[in-house]
Amino acid sequence: MRIVVVGGVAGGMSAATRLRRLDESAEIVVVERSGHVSFANCGLPYHVGGVIPRRKDLLLQTPRSLGRRFGLDVRVHAEAVDIDRDRRVVVVQDLDTGERSEIEYDAMVLSPGARPVRPPIPGIERALSLRDIEDTDAIVAGVADAASVAIIGGGFIGVELAENMRARGLAVTLIEATDQVMAPIDPELAAVVHERIQEHDVDLRLGVSAQRIGESTVRLSDGSVIAADLVVAAIGVRPDTELAARVGLRIGVRGGIEVNDRLQTSDPAIYAVGDAVEKRDSLDESAVLVPLANTANRQGRLVADAIMGRPVSDQPVLGTAIVGVFGLQVAATGWNEKRLRAARRPYQAIHIHPGSHAGYYPGADEMHLKLLTEPGTWRILGAQGVGESGIDKRIDVISTAIRGGLTAIDLAELELAYAPAFGSAKDPVNMLGWQADNIASGLVQTLQWHEVGAASAAGAVLLDVRTEKEYAEGAIPGAINIPLDHLRERMEEIPAGDVVVYCRVGVRGHTAARLLAQLGRRVRNLDGGYLTWSAGIGA
Ligand SMILES: Cc1cc2nc3c(=O)[nH]c(=O)nc-3n(C[C@H](O)[C@H](O)[C@H](O)COP(=O)(O)OP(=O)(O)OC[C@H]3O[C@@H](n4cnc5c(N)ncnc54)[C@H](O)[C@@H]3O)c2cc1C
């Protein structure tokens, strides 16, 4: 049996090595267009910044090492340019010599990845992109002669590059056409990220787009012109379907290669994995593009099993992802509020701001966590978090909970590892579960930051239960202040009618809400407190 793998990085090489572990007798050929295989794409921005100083550390394997250990026939600078599906032959061009040769296959795996989007902006040819080692070399060379850089796009790669370009001492402008960076999170969490980016002297331009790239400048849609010795386009990626489409494989509605749950394309002898293929969304089963390394690697392993006749079924995706931004962890899983709202799906949002570990143990910092759950079923729809530490663990726990079919209320009962240096006896994930349980059981009603204005306009009393000092430092306009510890004796000061109570993060507000509710007042607690409200309003 001969299997040809097209693309020798995340998905392709996972497939090739697993194939070998399953079948010692198979002939496995890997063709890779670039000069390297099995390189660490996700490490590339950190080589630009000097965090990974040695270029060779990005090269996890070579064709030789893969040949020795796995008996793979790995060819670099080799591009699959055509497939004769009837004869089961792939045409491969040697990019050094230009020579073409044919390789017969019994099964083929396509893992060609995704191409950076390059919008038709005048001067775009000067913009570099970051996809492979060759691109990295070009950016490293450019950085050496540059004092300023414009990064177009505030997604994962854009923010990573901004951090790494600052580490190299460049003046950085980060240009994002929408009003927030990091699309997977909602604006009130993105506000925290914006603040951090600006604290590190990145000139963050939101809501504007690059309109013209000049020799050492970029003109933006608001008319401003910024200095840019170097320009990097990090606008996003598109599935690399050129070969697949040309040979008539079915392309799906989102523009990725269509595959079934055994990762077979519309030609059963040709399989496809990774960034190039469409996946099924775990919430609504729709076709989605999720260009992430974890998915590509898992699919690479799975496709080998499928080819070898093992029972497999590719699972729907949540898009669980994380990125580091100047010391902040920014992570998300599942759907965010923007997407739920656009799809008109009912949801309940829960915001909390707990410590990353016990407050009495040195080094704790504040986390910002948001859970989205479906009222009634309390199915977990998504979660996101921003903070200096511990976000990775919480988002991964929630992602696992979603995969295991746990509800938001089940989070209350998770038994999670604890010692003061690592967490809290009441883990933030438990807290999210308790909040969900309180809401589900009718013990408390909450209000979202963007609903405060309407509630106030409808006559609700805004009651700030923080200390007088906190209140004096900033409060929601129109709020009266009665600190929680004085609430019982000053109850008569609260005007009649509905009450919206709030504190800094929602915890004291919850106690106040319970107190008032038990005294017969109609009361709602501001979810996530003043902190979430001010982040949301300011976003
Ligand atoms: C800078 C950067 C940082 C990233 N950071 C993260 C991260 O932190 N976390 C995360 O989850 N994901 C990250 N990703 C995304 C992750 O790298 C991809 O999701 C993953 O590599 C996709 O695997 P793949 O096998 O589909 O494609 P790739 O790993 O991109 O491999 C595809 C390969 O196929 C080759 N190829 C294409 N067409 C042909 C052809 N016709 N013939 C021969 N070869 C061909 C290409 O040259 C390419 O090397 C990052 C990506 C980049 C570029």
Short mmCIF file of N, CA, C and O in Angstrom, two decimals, residues 2 4 6 80-92 100-108 243 247 267 269-270:
data_model
loop_
_atom_site.label_atom_id
_atom_site.label_comp_id
_atom_site.label_asym_id
_atom_site.label_seq_id
_atom_site.Cartn_x
_atom_site.Cartn_y
_atom_site.Cartn_z
N ARG A 2 0.57 2.18 -0.91
CA ARG A 2 1.33 3.43 -0.92
C ARG A 2 0.40 4.60 -0.58
O ARG A 2 -0.67 4.75 -1.18
N VAL A 4 0.32 8.76 -0.16
CA VAL A 4 1.02 10.03 -0.39
C VAL A 4 0.37 11.10 0.49
O VAL A 4 -0.85 11.24 0.50
N VAL A 6 0.28 15.09 1.26
CA VAL A 6 0.63 16.41 0.70
C VAL A 6 0.61 17.43 1.83
O VAL A 6 -0.44 17.69 2.43
N ALA A 80 2.84 19.20 -4.90
CA ALA A 80 1.84 18.40 -5.62
C ALA A 80 1.09 19.38 -6.53
O ALA A 80 0.42 20.28 -6.03
N VAL A 81 1.25 19.24 -7.83
CA VAL A 81 0.66 20.21 -8.75
C VAL A 81 -0.58 19.69 -9.46
O VAL A 81 -1.36 20.45 -10.02
N ASP A 82 -0.75 18.38 -9.45
CA ASP A 82 -1.93 17.83 -10.12
C ASP A 82 -2.22 16.43 -9.58
O ASP A 82 -1.32 15.78 -9.04
N ILE A 83 -3.46 16.02 -9.73
CA ILE A 83 -3.83 14.66 -9.33
C ILE A 83 -4.68 14.07 -10.46
O ILE A 83 -5.66 14.71 -10.89
N ASP A 84 -4.27 12.90 -10.94
CA ASP A 84 -5.11 12.18 -11.90
C ASP A 84 -5.88 11.17 -11.06
O ASP A 84 -5.36 10.11 -10.70
N ARG A 85 -7.12 11.54 -10.73
CA ARG A 85 -7.87 10.73 -9.78
C ARG A 85 -8.25 9.37 -10.35
O ARG A 85 -8.34 8.39 -9.62
N ASP A 86 -8.45 9.29 -11.68
CA ASP A 86 -8.82 8.00 -12.27
C ASP A 86 -7.68 7.02 -12.17
O ASP A 86 -7.86 5.85 -11.84
N ARG A 87 -6.47 7.52 -12.42
CA ARG A 87 -5.30 6.61 -12.39
C ARG A 87 -4.68 6.56 -10.99
O ARG A 87 -3.74 5.83 -10.76
N ARG A 88 -5.20 7.34 -10.08
CA ARG A 88 -4.64 7.47 -8.72
C ARG A 88 -3.14 7.78 -8.78
O ARG A 88 -2.28 7.04 -8.26
N VAL A 89 -2.89 8.91 -9.43
CA VAL A 89 -1.50 9.36 -9.60
C VAL A 89 -1.43 10.84 -9.21
O VAL A 89 -2.30 11.62 -9.58
N VAL A 90 -0.41 11.18 -8.44
CA VAL A 90 -0.21 12.59 -8.12
C VAL A 90 1.03 13.08 -8.86
O VAL A 90 2.05 12.36 -8.93
N VAL A 91 0.91 14.26 -9.44
CA VAL A 91 2.04 14.84 -10.18
C VAL A 91 2.77 15.79 -9.22
O VAL A 91 2.16 16.70 -8.66
N VAL A 92 4.07 15.54 -9.05
CA VAL A 92 4.85 16.34 -8.09
C VAL A 92 5.93 17.09 -8.84
O VAL A 92 6.67 16.50 -9.65
N ARG A 100 9.04 17.34 -13.25
CA ARG A 100 7.79 16.77 -12.74
C ARG A 100 7.87 15.25 -12.74
O ARG A 100 8.45 14.66 -13.64
N SER A 101 7.29 14.64 -11.72
CA SER A 101 7.26 13.17 -11.70
C SER A 101 5.89 12.73 -11.20
O SER A 101 5.14 13.53 -10.61
N GLU A 102 5.58 11.49 -11.44
CA GLU A 102 4.28 10.97 -11.01
C GLU A 102 4.47 9.97 -9.89
O GLU A 102 5.42 9.18 -9.91
N ILE A 103 3.60 10.02 -8.91
CA ILE A 103 3.63 9.00 -7.85
C ILE A 103 2.24 8.37 -7.78
O ILE A 103 1.24 9.09 -7.65
N GLU A 104 2.21 7.05 -7.89
CA GLU A 104 0.91 6.38 -7.74
C GLU A 104 0.56 6.28 -6.27
O GLU A 104 1.45 6.18 -5.42
N TYR A 105 -0.73 6.28 -5.98
CA TYR A 105 -1.12 6.14 -4.58
C TYR A 105 -2.32 5.20 -4.46
O TYR A 105 -3.12 5.08 -5.39
N ASP A 106 -2.41 4.57 -3.30
CA ASP A 106 -3.64 3.85 -2.96
C ASP A 106 -4.55 4.76 -2.16
O ASP A 106 -5.76 4.71 -2.27
N ALA A 107 -3.92 5.57 -1.30
CA ALA A 107 -4.68 6.59 -0.55
C ALA A 107 -3.83 7.84 -0.50
O ALA A 107 -2.61 7.78 -0.54
N MET A 108 -4.52 8.97 -0.44
CA MET A 108 -3.78 10.23 -0.34
C MET A 108 -4.36 11.06 0.80
O MET A 108 -5.56 11.02 1.07
N LEU A 243 -5.33 23.19 -5.08
CA LEU A 243 -5.16 21.89 -5.75
C LEU A 243 -6.46 21.08 -5.67
O LEU A 243 -6.92 20.52 -6.67
N VAL A 247 -8.73 19.79 -8.97
CA VAL A 247 -8.95 18.40 -9.39
C VAL A 247 -10.38 17.94 -9.09
O VAL A 247 -10.69 16.76 -9.14
N ASP A 267 -13.79 12.33 -3.11
CA ASP A 267 -13.13 11.16 -3.71
C ASP A 267 -12.69 10.27 -2.55
O ASP A 267 -11.81 10.65 -1.77
N ALA A 269 -10.75 7.93 -2.10
CA ALA A 269 -9.33 7.58 -1.95
C ALA A 269 -8.51 8.76 -1.46
O ALA A 269 -7.32 8.63 -1.15
N ILE A 270 -9.12 9.93 -1.44
CA ILE A 270 -8.39 11.13 -1.02
C ILE A 270 -8.99 11.67 0.28
O ILE A 270 -10.19 11.97 0.35
#
